[in-house]
JSON list of C-alpha atoms in Angstrom, two decimals:
[
{"chain": "P", "resi": 1, "resn": "VAL", "atom": "CA", "xyz": [8.00, 16.82, 31.61]},
{"chain": "P", "resi": 2, "resn": "MET", "atom": "CA", "xyz": [10.21, 15.65, 29.89]},
{"chain": "P", "resi": 3, "resn": "THR", "atom": "CA", "xyz": [14.18, 16.61, 30.67]},
{"chain": "P", "resi": 4, "resn": "GLN", "atom": "CA", "xyz": [16.78, 16.09, 28.42]},
{"chain": "P", "resi": 5, "resn": "SER", "atom": "CA", "xyz": [20.91, 16.26, 29.65]},
{"chain": "P", "resi": 6, "resn": "PRO", "atom": "CA", "xyz": [23.28, 17.63, 28.12]},
{"chain": "P", "resi": 7, "resn": "ALA", "atom": "CA", "xyz": [21.82, 20.52, 26.88]},
{"chain": "P", "resi": 8, "resn": "THR", "atom": "CA", "xyz": [24.82, 20.04, 24.57]},
{"chain": "P", "resi": 9, "resn": "LEU", "atom": "CA", "xyz": [27.76, 17.89, 24.49]},
{"chain": "P", "resi": 10, "resn": "SER", "atom": "CA", "xyz": [31.08, 18.17, 22.64]},
{"chain": "P", "resi": 11, "resn": "ARG", "atom": "CA", "xyz": [32.97, 15.21, 20.60]},
{"chain": "P", "resi": 12, "resn": "SER", "atom": "CA", "xyz": [34.66, 14.28, 18.12]},
{"chain": "P", "resi": 13, "resn": "PRO", "atom": "CA", "xyz": [34.27, 12.41, 14.95]},
{"chain": "P", "resi": 14, "resn": "GLY", "atom": "CA", "xyz": [35.08, 8.69, 16.19]},
{"chain": "P", "resi": 15, "resn": "GLU", "atom": "CA", "xyz": [33.77, 8.83, 19.62]},
{"chain": "P", "resi": 16, "resn": "THR", "atom": "CA", "xyz": [31.00, 8.09, 22.19]},
{"chain": "P", "resi": 17, "resn": "ALA", "atom": "CA", "xyz": [27.56, 10.41, 22.56]},
{"chain": "P", "resi": 18, "resn": "THR", "atom": "CA", "xyz": [25.89, 9.68, 25.29]},
{"chain": "P", "resi": 19, "resn": "LEU", "atom": "CA", "xyz": [22.82, 11.61, 25.87]},
{"chain": "P", "resi": 20, "resn": "PHE", "atom": "CA", "xyz": [20.09, 11.24, 28.80]},
{"chain": "P", "resi": 21, "resn": "CYS", "atom": "CA", "xyz": [16.27, 11.76, 28.57]},
{"chain": "P", "resi": 22, "resn": "ARG", "atom": "CA", "xyz": [14.12, 12.44, 31.95]},
{"chain": "P", "resi": 23, "resn": "ALA", "atom": "CA", "xyz": [10.29, 11.44, 31.97]},
{"chain": "P", "resi": 24, "resn": "SER", "atom": "CA", "xyz": [8.62, 13.05, 35.15]},
{"chain": "P", "resi": 25, "resn": "GLN", "atom": "CA", "xyz": [6.49, 10.00, 35.49]},
{"chain": "P", "resi": 26, "resn": "ASN", "atom": "CA", "xyz": [7.18, 6.83, 34.68]},
{"chain": "P", "resi": 27, "resn": "ILE", "atom": "CA", "xyz": [6.23, 5.70, 30.97]},
{"chain": "P", "resi": 28, "resn": "GLY", "atom": "CA", "xyz": [7.08, 2.66, 30.75]},
{"chain": "P", "resi": 29, "resn": "THR", "atom": "CA", "xyz": [8.82, 2.84, 27.00]},
{"chain": "P", "resi": 30, "resn": "ASN", "atom": "CA", "xyz": [7.11, 4.75, 25.11]},
{"chain": "P", "resi": 31, "resn": "LEU", "atom": "CA", "xyz": [9.81, 6.79, 24.52]},
{"chain": "P", "resi": 32, "resn": "ALA", "atom": "CA", "xyz": [10.75, 8.34, 21.28]},
{"chain": "P", "resi": 33, "resn": "TRP", "atom": "CA", "xyz": [14.32, 9.08, 19.37]},
{"chain": "P", "resi": 34, "resn": "PHE", "atom": "CA", "xyz": [14.44, 11.86, 16.61]},
{"chain": "P", "resi": 35, "resn": "ARG", "atom": "CA", "xyz": [17.14, 13.37, 15.17]},
{"chain": "P", "resi": 36, "resn": "GLN", "atom": "CA", "xyz": [17.67, 16.96, 13.67]},
{"chain": "P", "resi": 37, "resn": "LYS", "atom": "CA", "xyz": [20.09, 17.97, 10.99]},
{"chain": "P", "resi": 38, "resn": "PRO", "atom": "CA", "xyz": [19.87, 22.13, 10.21]},
{"chain": "P", "resi": 39, "resn": "GLY", "atom": "CA", "xyz": [17.68, 23.17, 8.23]},
{"chain": "P", "resi": 40, "resn": "GLN", "atom": "CA", "xyz": [16.06, 19.65, 7.90]},
{"chain": "P", "resi": 41, "resn": "ALA", "atom": "CA", "xyz": [12.91, 18.36, 9.84]},
{"chain": "P", "resi": 42, "resn": "PRO", "atom": "CA", "xyz": [13.24, 16.61, 12.41]},
{"chain": "P", "resi": 43, "resn": "ARG", "atom": "CA", "xyz": [14.09, 12.65, 11.75]},
{"chain": "P", "resi": 44, "resn": "LEU", "atom": "CA", "xyz": [12.73, 9.49, 13.93]},
{"chain": "P", "resi": 45, "resn": "LEU", "atom": "CA", "xyz": [15.23, 7.32, 15.03]},
{"chain": "P", "resi": 46, "resn": "MET", "atom": "CA", "xyz": [14.14, 5.20, 17.82]},
{"chain": "P", "resi": 47, "resn": "TYR", "atom": "CA", "xyz": [11.00, 5.01, 19.33]},
{"chain": "P", "resi": 48, "resn": "HIS", "atom": "CA", "xyz": [9.21, 2.29, 22.02]},
{"chain": "P", "resi": 49, "resn": "ALA", "atom": "CA", "xyz": [12.95, 3.01, 23.94]},
{"chain": "P", "resi": 50, "resn": "SER", "atom": "CA", "xyz": [15.14, 0.71, 22.21]},
{"chain": "P", "resi": 51, "resn": "THR", "atom": "CA", "xyz": [13.74, -0.02, 18.55]},
{"chain": "P", "resi": 52, "resn": "ARG", "atom": "CA", "xyz": [15.64, 1.64, 15.34]},
{"chain": "P", "resi": 53, "resn": "ALA", "atom": "CA", "xyz": [13.55, 3.30, 12.71]},
{"chain": "P", "resi": 54, "resn": "SER", "atom": "CA", "xyz": [14.15, 1.30, 8.97]},
{"chain": "P", "resi": 55, "resn": "GLY", "atom": "CA", "xyz": [17.29, 2.21, 7.66]},
{"chain": "P", "resi": 56, "resn": "VAL", "atom": "CA", "xyz": [19.55, 3.45, 10.95]},
{"chain": "P", "resi": 57, "resn": "PRO", "atom": "CA", "xyz": [22.46, 1.98, 11.86]},
{"chain": "P", "resi": 58, "resn": "ALA", "atom": "CA", "xyz": [23.09, -0.59, 14.87]},
{"chain": "P", "resi": 59, "resn": "ARG", "atom": "CA", "xyz": [25.85, 1.48, 16.21]},
{"chain": "P", "resi": 60, "resn": "ILE", "atom": "CA", "xyz": [22.66, 3.85, 17.77]},
{"chain": "P", "resi": 61, "resn": "SER", "atom": "CA", "xyz": [20.99, 2.47, 20.22]},
{"chain": "P", "resi": 62, "resn": "GLY", "atom": "CA", "xyz": [18.45, 3.25, 22.95]},
{"chain": "P", "resi": 63, "resn": "SER", "atom": "CA", "xyz": [17.43, 2.02, 26.27]},
{"chain": "P", "resi": 64, "resn": "GLY", "atom": "CA", "xyz": [15.72, 2.75, 29.59]},
{"chain": "P", "resi": 65, "resn": "SER", "atom": "CA", "xyz": [12.14, 2.39, 30.50]},
{"chain": "P", "resi": 66, "resn": "GLY", "atom": "CA", "xyz": [10.14, 4.21, 33.60]},
{"chain": "P", "resi": 67, "resn": "THR", "atom": "CA", "xyz": [11.51, 7.71, 34.06]},
{"chain": "P", "resi": 68, "resn": "ASP", "atom": "CA", "xyz": [15.24, 7.82, 32.39]},
{"chain": "P", "resi": 69, "resn": "PHE", "atom": "CA", "xyz": [16.56, 7.02, 29.15]},
{"chain": "P", "resi": 70, "resn": "THR", "atom": "CA", "xyz": [20.03, 6.86, 27.08]},
{"chain": "P", "resi": 71, "resn": "LEU", "atom": "CA", "xyz": [20.39, 7.43, 23.36]},
{"chain": "P", "resi": 72, "resn": "THR", "atom": "CA", "xyz": [24.41, 6.13, 22.97]},
{"chain": "P", "resi": 73, "resn": "ILE", "atom": "CA", "xyz": [25.47, 6.47, 19.85]},
{"chain": "P", "resi": 74, "resn": "ASN", "atom": "CA", "xyz": [29.41, 5.08, 18.84]},
{"chain": "P", "resi": 75, "resn": "SER", "atom": "CA", "xyz": [31.94, 5.93, 16.71]},
{"chain": "P", "resi": 76, "resn": "LEU", "atom": "CA", "xyz": [30.21, 9.60, 15.86]},
{"chain": "P", "resi": 77, "resn": "GLN", "atom": "CA", "xyz": [30.01, 9.60, 12.16]},
{"chain": "P", "resi": 78, "resn": "SER", "atom": "CA", "xyz": [30.20, 13.08, 10.44]},
{"chain": "P", "resi": 79, "resn": "GLU", "atom": "CA", "xyz": [25.66, 13.36, 10.14]},
{"chain": "P", "resi": 80, "resn": "ASP", "atom": "CA", "xyz": [25.52, 12.83, 13.93]},
{"chain": "P", "resi": 81, "resn": "PHE", "atom": "CA", "xyz": [26.84, 15.82, 14.77]},
{"chain": "P", "resi": 82, "resn": "ALA", "atom": "CA", "xyz": [23.19, 17.10, 15.28]},
{"chain": "P", "resi": 83, "resn": "VAL", "atom": "CA", "xyz": [20.24, 18.04, 17.69]},
{"chain": "P", "resi": 84, "resn": "TYR", "atom": "CA", "xyz": [18.04, 15.23, 19.38]},
{"chain": "P", "resi": 85, "resn": "HIS", "atom": "CA", "xyz": [15.25, 15.11, 20.71]},
{"chain": "P", "resi": 86, "resn": "CYS", "atom": "CA", "xyz": [12.96, 12.55, 23.12]},
{"chain": "P", "resi": 87, "resn": "GLN", "atom": "CA", "xyz": [9.62, 12.59, 23.20]},
{"chain": "P", "resi": 88, "resn": "GLN", "atom": "CA", "xyz": [7.31, 10.87, 24.96]},
{"chain": "P", "resi": 89, "resn": "TYR", "atom": "CA", "xyz": [3.69, 8.81, 24.04]},
{"chain": "P", "resi": 90, "resn": "GLY", "atom": "CA", "xyz": [3.34, 7.16, 27.20]},
{"chain": "P", "resi": 91, "resn": "ASP", "atom": "CA", "xyz": [0.65, 9.77, 28.86]},
{"chain": "P", "resi": 92, "resn": "TRP", "atom": "CA", "xyz": [-0.64, 11.98, 26.46]},
{"chain": "P", "resi": 93, "resn": "PRO", "atom": "CA", "xyz": [-2.40, 13.98, 24.98]},
{"chain": "P", "resi": 94, "resn": "PRO", "atom": "CA", "xyz": [-0.46, 15.74, 25.67]},
{"chain": "P", "resi": 95, "resn": "TRP", "atom": "CA", "xyz": [2.29, 14.47, 23.20]},
{"chain": "P", "resi": 96, "resn": "THR", "atom": "CA", "xyz": [5.49, 16.01, 25.03]},
{"chain": "P", "resi": 97, "resn": "PHE", "atom": "CA", "xyz": [8.75, 16.19, 23.79]},
{"chain": "P", "resi": 98, "resn": "GLY", "atom": "CA", "xyz": [12.16, 16.40, 25.01]},
{"chain": "P", "resi": 99, "resn": "GLN", "atom": "CA", "xyz": [14.98, 20.63, 25.31]},
{"chain": "P", "resi": 100, "resn": "GLY", "atom": "CA", "xyz": [16.65, 18.66, 23.23]},
{"chain": "P", "resi": 101, "resn": "THR", "atom": "CA", "xyz": [20.25, 17.72, 23.41]},
{"chain": "P", "resi": 102, "resn": "LYS", "atom": "CA", "xyz": [23.03, 18.99, 20.64]},
{"chain": "P", "resi": 103, "resn": "VAL", "atom": "CA", "xyz": [25.59, 17.06, 19.44]},
{"chain": "P", "resi": 104, "resn": "GLU", "atom": "CA", "xyz": [28.88, 19.08, 18.14]},
{"chain": "P", "resi": 105, "resn": "PHE", "atom": "CA", "xyz": [32.73, 18.85, 17.38]},
{"chain": "M", "resi": 1, "resn": "GLN", "atom": "CA", "xyz": [6.36, 6.73, 0.59]},
{"chain": "M", "resi": 2, "resn": "VAL", "atom": "CA", "xyz": [4.43, 9.45, 2.03]},
{"chain": "M", "resi": 3, "resn": "GLN", "atom": "CA", "xyz": [4.78, 12.92, 1.54]},
{"chain": "M", "resi": 4, "resn": "LEU", "atom": "CA", "xyz": [3.70, 16.04, 3.33]},
{"chain": "M", "resi": 5, "resn": "ARG", "atom": "CA", "xyz": [3.66, 19.75, 2.21]},
{"chain": "M", "resi": 6, "resn": "GLU", "atom": "CA", "xyz": [2.95, 22.93, 4.18]},
{"chain": "M", "resi": 7, "resn": "SER", "atom": "CA", "xyz": [1.54, 26.00, 2.94]},
{"chain": "M", "resi": 8, "resn": "GLY", "atom": "CA", "xyz": [0.39, 28.80, 4.17]},
{"chain": "M", "resi": 9, "resn": "PRO", "atom": "CA", "xyz": [2.12, 32.90, 4.64]},
{"chain": "M", "resi": 10, "resn": "GLY", "atom": "CA", "xyz": [5.14, 33.24, 6.34]},
{"chain": "M", "resi": 11, "resn": "LEU", "atom": "CA", "xyz": [3.76, 36.84, 8.19]},
{"chain": "M", "resi": 12, "resn": "VAL", "atom": "CA", "xyz": [1.17, 36.83, 10.38]},
{"chain": "M", "resi": 13, "resn": "LYS", "atom": "CA", "xyz": [-0.02, 39.97, 12.33]},
{"chain": "M", "resi": 14, "resn": "PRO", "atom": "CA", "xyz": [-0.55, 39.81, 15.47]},
{"chain": "M", "resi": 15, "resn": "SER", "atom": "CA", "xyz": [-4.30, 39.26, 16.52]},
{"chain": "M", "resi": 16, "resn": "GLU", "atom": "CA", "xyz": [-5.18, 37.55, 13.18]},
{"chain": "M", "resi": 17, "resn": "THR", "atom": "CA", "xyz": [-5.06, 34.34, 11.89]},
{"chain": "M", "resi": 18, "resn": "LEU", "atom": "CA", "xyz": [-2.94, 31.34, 11.21]},
{"chain": "M", "resi": 19, "resn": "SER", "atom": "CA", "xyz": [-4.06, 28.81, 8.28]},
{"chain": "M", "resi": 20, "resn": "LEU", "atom": "CA", "xyz": [-1.86, 26.14, 7.72]},
{"chain": "M", "resi": 21, "resn": "THR", "atom": "CA", "xyz": [-2.19, 23.35, 5.06]},
{"chain": "M", "resi": 22, "resn": "CYS", "atom": "CA", "xyz": [-0.38, 20.26, 4.29]},
{"chain": "M", "resi": 23, "resn": "SER", "atom": "CA", "xyz": [-0.80, 18.35, 1.71]},
{"chain": "M", "resi": 24, "resn": "VAL", "atom": "CA", "xyz": [-0.08, 14.30, 1.97]},
{"chain": "M", "resi": 25, "resn": "SER", "atom": "CA", "xyz": [0.55, 12.43, -1.18]},
{"chain": "M", "resi": 26, "resn": "GLY", "atom": "CA", "xyz": [1.71, 8.31, -1.53]},
{"chain": "M", "resi": 27, "resn": "ASP", "atom": "CA", "xyz": [-0.42, 6.80, 1.43]},
{"chain": "M", "resi": 28, "resn": "SER", "atom": "CA", "xyz": [-3.91, 7.43, 2.52]},
{"chain": "M", "resi": 29, "resn": "VAL", "atom": "CA", "xyz": [-4.64, 9.46, 5.05]},
{"chain": "M", "resi": 30, "resn": "THR", "atom": "CA", "xyz": [-8.40, 7.31, 5.94]},
{"chain": "M", "resi": 31, "resn": "ARG", "atom": "CA", "xyz": [-5.46, 4.27, 6.77]},
{"chain": "M", "resi": 32, "resn": "SER", "atom": "CA", "xyz": [-7.10, 3.39, 10.66]},
{"chain": "M", "resi": 33, "resn": "ALA", "atom": "CA", "xyz": [-3.52, 2.98, 11.87]},
{"chain": "M", "resi": 34, "resn": "TYR", "atom": "CA", "xyz": [-2.48, 6.49, 11.08]},
{"chain": "M", "resi": 35, "resn": "PHE", "atom": "CA", "xyz": [-3.18, 9.71, 12.90]},
{"chain": "M", "resi": 36, "resn": "TRP", "atom": "CA", "xyz": [-2.37, 13.25, 11.69]},
{"chain": "M", "resi": 37, "resn": "ALA", "atom": "CA", "xyz": [-0.70, 16.25, 13.22]},
{"chain": "M", "resi": 38, "resn": "TRP", "atom": "CA", "xyz": [0.88, 19.15, 13.62]},
{"chain": "M", "resi": 39, "resn": "VAL", "atom": "CA", "xyz": [4.24, 20.45, 15.70]},
{"chain": "M", "resi": 40, "resn": "ARG", "atom": "CA", "xyz": [5.79, 23.72, 16.79]},
{"chain": "M", "resi": 41, "resn": "HIS", "atom": "CA", "xyz": [9.54, 24.40, 16.82]},
{"chain": "M", "resi": 42, "resn": "PRO", "atom": "CA", "xyz": [9.73, 27.68, 18.75]},
{"chain": "M", "resi": 43, "resn": "PRO", "atom": "CA", "xyz": [13.65, 30.09, 17.65]},
{"chain": "M", "resi": 44, "resn": "GLY", "atom": "CA", "xyz": [15.29, 28.57, 20.44]},
{"chain": "M", "resi": 45, "resn": "LYS", "atom": "CA", "xyz": [13.33, 26.19, 21.46]},
{"chain": "M", "resi": 46, "resn": "GLY", "atom": "CA", "xyz": [12.29, 22.87, 22.31]},
{"chain": "M", "resi": 47, "resn": "LEU", "atom": "CA", "xyz": [9.65, 21.03, 19.63]},
{"chain": "M", "resi": 48, "resn": "GLU", "atom": "CA", "xyz": [5.44, 21.52, 20.57]},
{"chain": "M", "resi": 49, "resn": "TRP", "atom": "CA", "xyz": [3.37, 19.72, 19.65]},
{"chain": "M", "resi": 50, "resn": "VAL", "atom": "CA", "xyz": [0.60, 21.25, 18.90]},
{"chain": "M", "resi": 51, "resn": "ALA", "atom": "CA", "xyz": [-2.57, 18.48, 17.56]},
{"chain": "M", "resi": 52, "resn": "SER", "atom": "CA", "xyz": [-3.88, 15.32, 16.13]},
{"chain": "M", "resi": 53, "resn": "ILE", "atom": "CA", "xyz": [-6.19, 14.19, 14.03]},
{"chain": "M", "resi": 54, "resn": "HIS", "atom": "CA", "xyz": [-8.14, 11.10, 13.00]},
{"chain": "M", "resi": 55, "resn": "HIS", "atom": "CA", "xyz": [-10.73, 10.46, 9.52]},
{"chain": "M", "resi": 56, "resn": "ARG", "atom": "CA", "xyz": [-13.27, 9.02, 12.19]},
{"chain": "M", "resi": 57, "resn": "GLY", "atom": "CA", "xyz": [-12.83, 12.39, 14.26]},
{"chain": "M", "resi": 58, "resn": "SER", "atom": "CA", "xyz": [-11.34, 11.67, 17.00]},
{"chain": "M", "resi": 59, "resn": "ASP", "atom": "CA", "xyz": [-8.96, 15.31, 17.17]},
{"chain": "M", "resi": 60, "resn": "TYR", "atom": "CA", "xyz": [-6.72, 16.32, 20.21]},
{"chain": "M", "resi": 61, "resn": "TYR", "atom": "CA", "xyz": [-6.00, 19.21, 20.74]},
{"chain": "M", "resi": 62, "resn": "ASN", "atom": "CA", "xyz": [-2.59, 20.51, 23.09]},
{"chain": "M", "resi": 63, "resn": "PRO", "atom": "CA", "xyz": [-4.39, 22.64, 26.28]},
{"chain": "M", "resi": 64, "resn": "SER", "atom": "CA", "xyz": [-2.04, 25.25, 26.35]},
{"chain": "M", "resi": 65, "resn": "LEU", "atom": "CA", "xyz": [-3.53, 25.53, 22.58]},
{"chain": "M", "resi": 66, "resn": "LYS", "atom": "CA", "xyz": [-7.20, 25.01, 22.05]},
{"chain": "M", "resi": 67, "resn": "ALA", "atom": "CA", "xyz": [-9.13, 28.01, 22.64]},
{"chain": "M", "resi": 68, "resn": "ARG", "atom": "CA", "xyz": [-7.46, 29.53, 19.87]},
{"chain": "M", "resi": 69, "resn": "LEU", "atom": "CA", "xyz": [-6.74, 26.36, 17.86]},
{"chain": "M", "resi": 70, "resn": "SER", "atom": "CA", "xyz": [-8.87, 24.34, 14.91]},
{"chain": "M", "resi": 71, "resn": "ILE", "atom": "CA", "xyz": [-6.78, 21.02, 13.00]},
{"chain": "M", "resi": 72, "resn": "SER", "atom": "CA", "xyz": [-9.34, 19.50, 10.51]},
{"chain": "M", "resi": 73, "resn": "LEU", "atom": "CA", "xyz": [-9.05, 16.89, 7.86]},
{"chain": "M", "resi": 74, "resn": "ASP", "atom": "CA", "xyz": [-10.21, 16.75, 4.32]},
{"chain": "M", "resi": 75, "resn": "THR", "atom": "CA", "xyz": [-10.39, 13.12, 3.68]},
{"chain": "M", "resi": 76, "resn": "SER", "atom": "CA", "xyz": [-11.19, 13.70, 0.69]},
{"chain": "M", "resi": 77, "resn": "ASN", "atom": "CA", "xyz": [-8.17, 15.49, -1.43]},
{"chain": "M", "resi": 78, "resn": "SER", "atom": "CA", "xyz": [-5.47, 14.77, 1.19]},
{"chain": "M", "resi": 79, "resn": "ILE", "atom": "CA", "xyz": [-5.06, 18.20, 2.87]},
{"chain": "M", "resi": 80, "resn": "LEU", "atom": "CA", "xyz": [-4.53, 18.31, 6.68]},
{"chain": "M", "resi": 81, "resn": "SER", "atom": "CA", "xyz": [-5.80, 22.26, 8.47]},
{"chain": "M", "resi": 82, "resn": "LEU", "atom": "CA", "xyz": [-4.44, 24.73, 10.65]},
{"chain": "M", "resi": 83, "resn": "THR", "atom": "CA", "xyz": [-6.09, 27.12, 11.77]},
{"chain": "M", "resi": 84, "resn": "LEU", "atom": "CA", "xyz": [-5.10, 29.46, 15.28]},
{"chain": "M", "resi": 85, "resn": "ARG", "atom": "CA", "xyz": [-6.88, 32.41, 15.93]},
{"chain": "M", "resi": 86, "resn": "SER", "atom": "CA", "xyz": [-5.40, 35.69, 17.58]},
{"chain": "M", "resi": 87, "resn": "VAL", "atom": "CA", "xyz": [-1.92, 34.67, 16.97]},
{"chain": "M", "resi": 88, "resn": "THR", "atom": "CA", "xyz": [1.27, 36.82, 19.34]},
{"chain": "M", "resi": 89, "resn": "ALA", "atom": "CA", "xyz": [4.71, 36.87, 18.86]},
{"chain": "M", "resi": 90, "resn": "ALA", "atom": "CA", "xyz": [5.01, 33.75, 20.53]},
{"chain": "M", "resi": 91, "resn": "ASP", "atom": "CA", "xyz": [3.06, 31.86, 18.12]},
{"chain": "M", "resi": 92, "resn": "THR", "atom": "CA", "xyz": [5.91, 32.10, 15.76]},
{"chain": "M", "resi": 93, "resn": "ALA", "atom": "CA", "xyz": [7.93, 28.85, 15.05]},
{"chain": "M", "resi": 94, "resn": "THR", "atom": "CA", "xyz": [8.33, 26.44, 12.20]},
{"chain": "M", "resi": 95, "resn": "TYR", "atom": "CA", "xyz": [5.22, 24.23, 12.05]},
{"chain": "M", "resi": 96, "resn": "TYR", "atom": "CA", "xyz": [5.30, 20.70, 10.87]},
{"chain": "M", "resi": 97, "resn": "CYS", "atom": "CA", "xyz": [2.80, 18.21, 9.51]},
{"chain": "M", "resi": 98, "resn": "VAL", "atom": "CA", "xyz": [3.22, 15.13, 11.10]},
{"chain": "M", "resi": 99, "resn": "ARG", "atom": "CA", "xyz": [1.80, 11.21, 10.66]},
{"chain": "M", "resi": 100, "resn": "GLN", "atom": "CA", "xyz": [1.27, 9.96, 13.93]},
{"chain": "M", "resi": 101, "resn": "ASP", "atom": "CA", "xyz": [1.78, 6.14, 14.95]},
{"chain": "M", "resi": 102, "resn": "TRP", "atom": "CA", "xyz": [-1.71, 5.87, 15.81]},
{"chain": "M", "resi": 103, "resn": "VAL", "atom": "CA", "xyz": [-1.43, 7.82, 19.29]},
{"chain": "M", "resi": 104, "resn": "ASN", "atom": "CA", "xyz": [2.65, 6.98, 19.70]},
{"chain": "M", "resi": 105, "resn": "TRP", "atom": "CA", "xyz": [5.26, 8.73, 17.71]},
{"chain": "M", "resi": 106, "resn": "PHE", "atom": "CA", "xyz": [5.88, 11.31, 14.94]},
{"chain": "M", "resi": 107, "resn": "ASP", "atom": "CA", "xyz": [7.40, 10.06, 11.36]},
{"chain": "M", "resi": 108, "resn": "PRO", "atom": "CA", "xyz": [7.93, 11.10, 9.21]},
{"chain": "M", "resi": 109, "resn": "TRP", "atom": "CA", "xyz": [8.08, 14.59, 9.28]},
{"chain": "M", "resi": 110, "resn": "GLY", "atom": "CA", "xyz": [7.20, 17.40, 6.20]},
{"chain": "M", "resi": 111, "resn": "GLN", "atom": "CA", "xyz": [9.41, 19.51, 4.78]},
{"chain": "M", "resi": 112, "resn": "GLY", "atom": "CA", "xyz": [8.27, 22.45, 7.85]},
{"chain": "M", "resi": 113, "resn": "ILE", "atom": "CA", "xyz": [6.89, 25.75, 7.30]},
{"chain": "M", "resi": 114, "resn": "PHE", "atom": "CA", "xyz": [8.70, 28.86, 9.32]},
{"chain": "M", "resi": 115, "resn": "VAL", "atom": "CA", "xyz": [5.50, 32.03, 10.30]},
{"chain": "M", "resi": 116, "resn": "THR", "atom": "CA", "xyz": [6.31, 34.48, 11.72]},
{"chain": "M", "resi": 117, "resn": "VAL", "atom": "CA", "xyz": [4.12, 36.96, 13.85]},
{"chain": "M", "resi": 118, "resn": "SER", "atom": "CA", "xyz": [5.29, 40.81, 13.51]},
{"chain": "M", "resi": 119, "resn": "SER", "atom": "CA", "xyz": [3.31, 43.69, 12.42]}
]
């Protein structure tokens, strides 16, 4: 089971957002993060907990291992206000996602 | 650049069968590095992995859906298919076709198709 917190995070442009994802058991660094904007499909941001996907800016970073993971977004821009999902691939099947964190302005 | 496009009915009656297809272009579905999968997103809930399949025949199903589910891959036409039997309102969701990096993360995603189960 993947648990994300908080459910909603209120921030202003230029601020920093810190999102958390906790696994119910040790998954090493087998974690991915996705961003989903309204009306769009999720887009891969991070894999192996801290490796940025193609085109993801350096102000977005991931960290963690084992059961606790963090996604940090510095200098929030308009495109960052979205829902973020974490997904584990360390213990499958099933592959499981968190419930999502909404970053709102 | 791989593109995935889902198609199917937007409305299905309870107890009936939902059939979805996904047309894959820009990549070969027989590349050994990838599985092909379905993920769904019920309104107001988190993403839920449904099933995954590899062109060599390996497939995996979400245990909560396995009894009602079939996934297949037509390698000749690059079409991924999903069949979900005996649907209920709980199956109402946006269904996404996705490429899976081996048995790891999901990328990229199709645009999704919203399916409502209602009489």
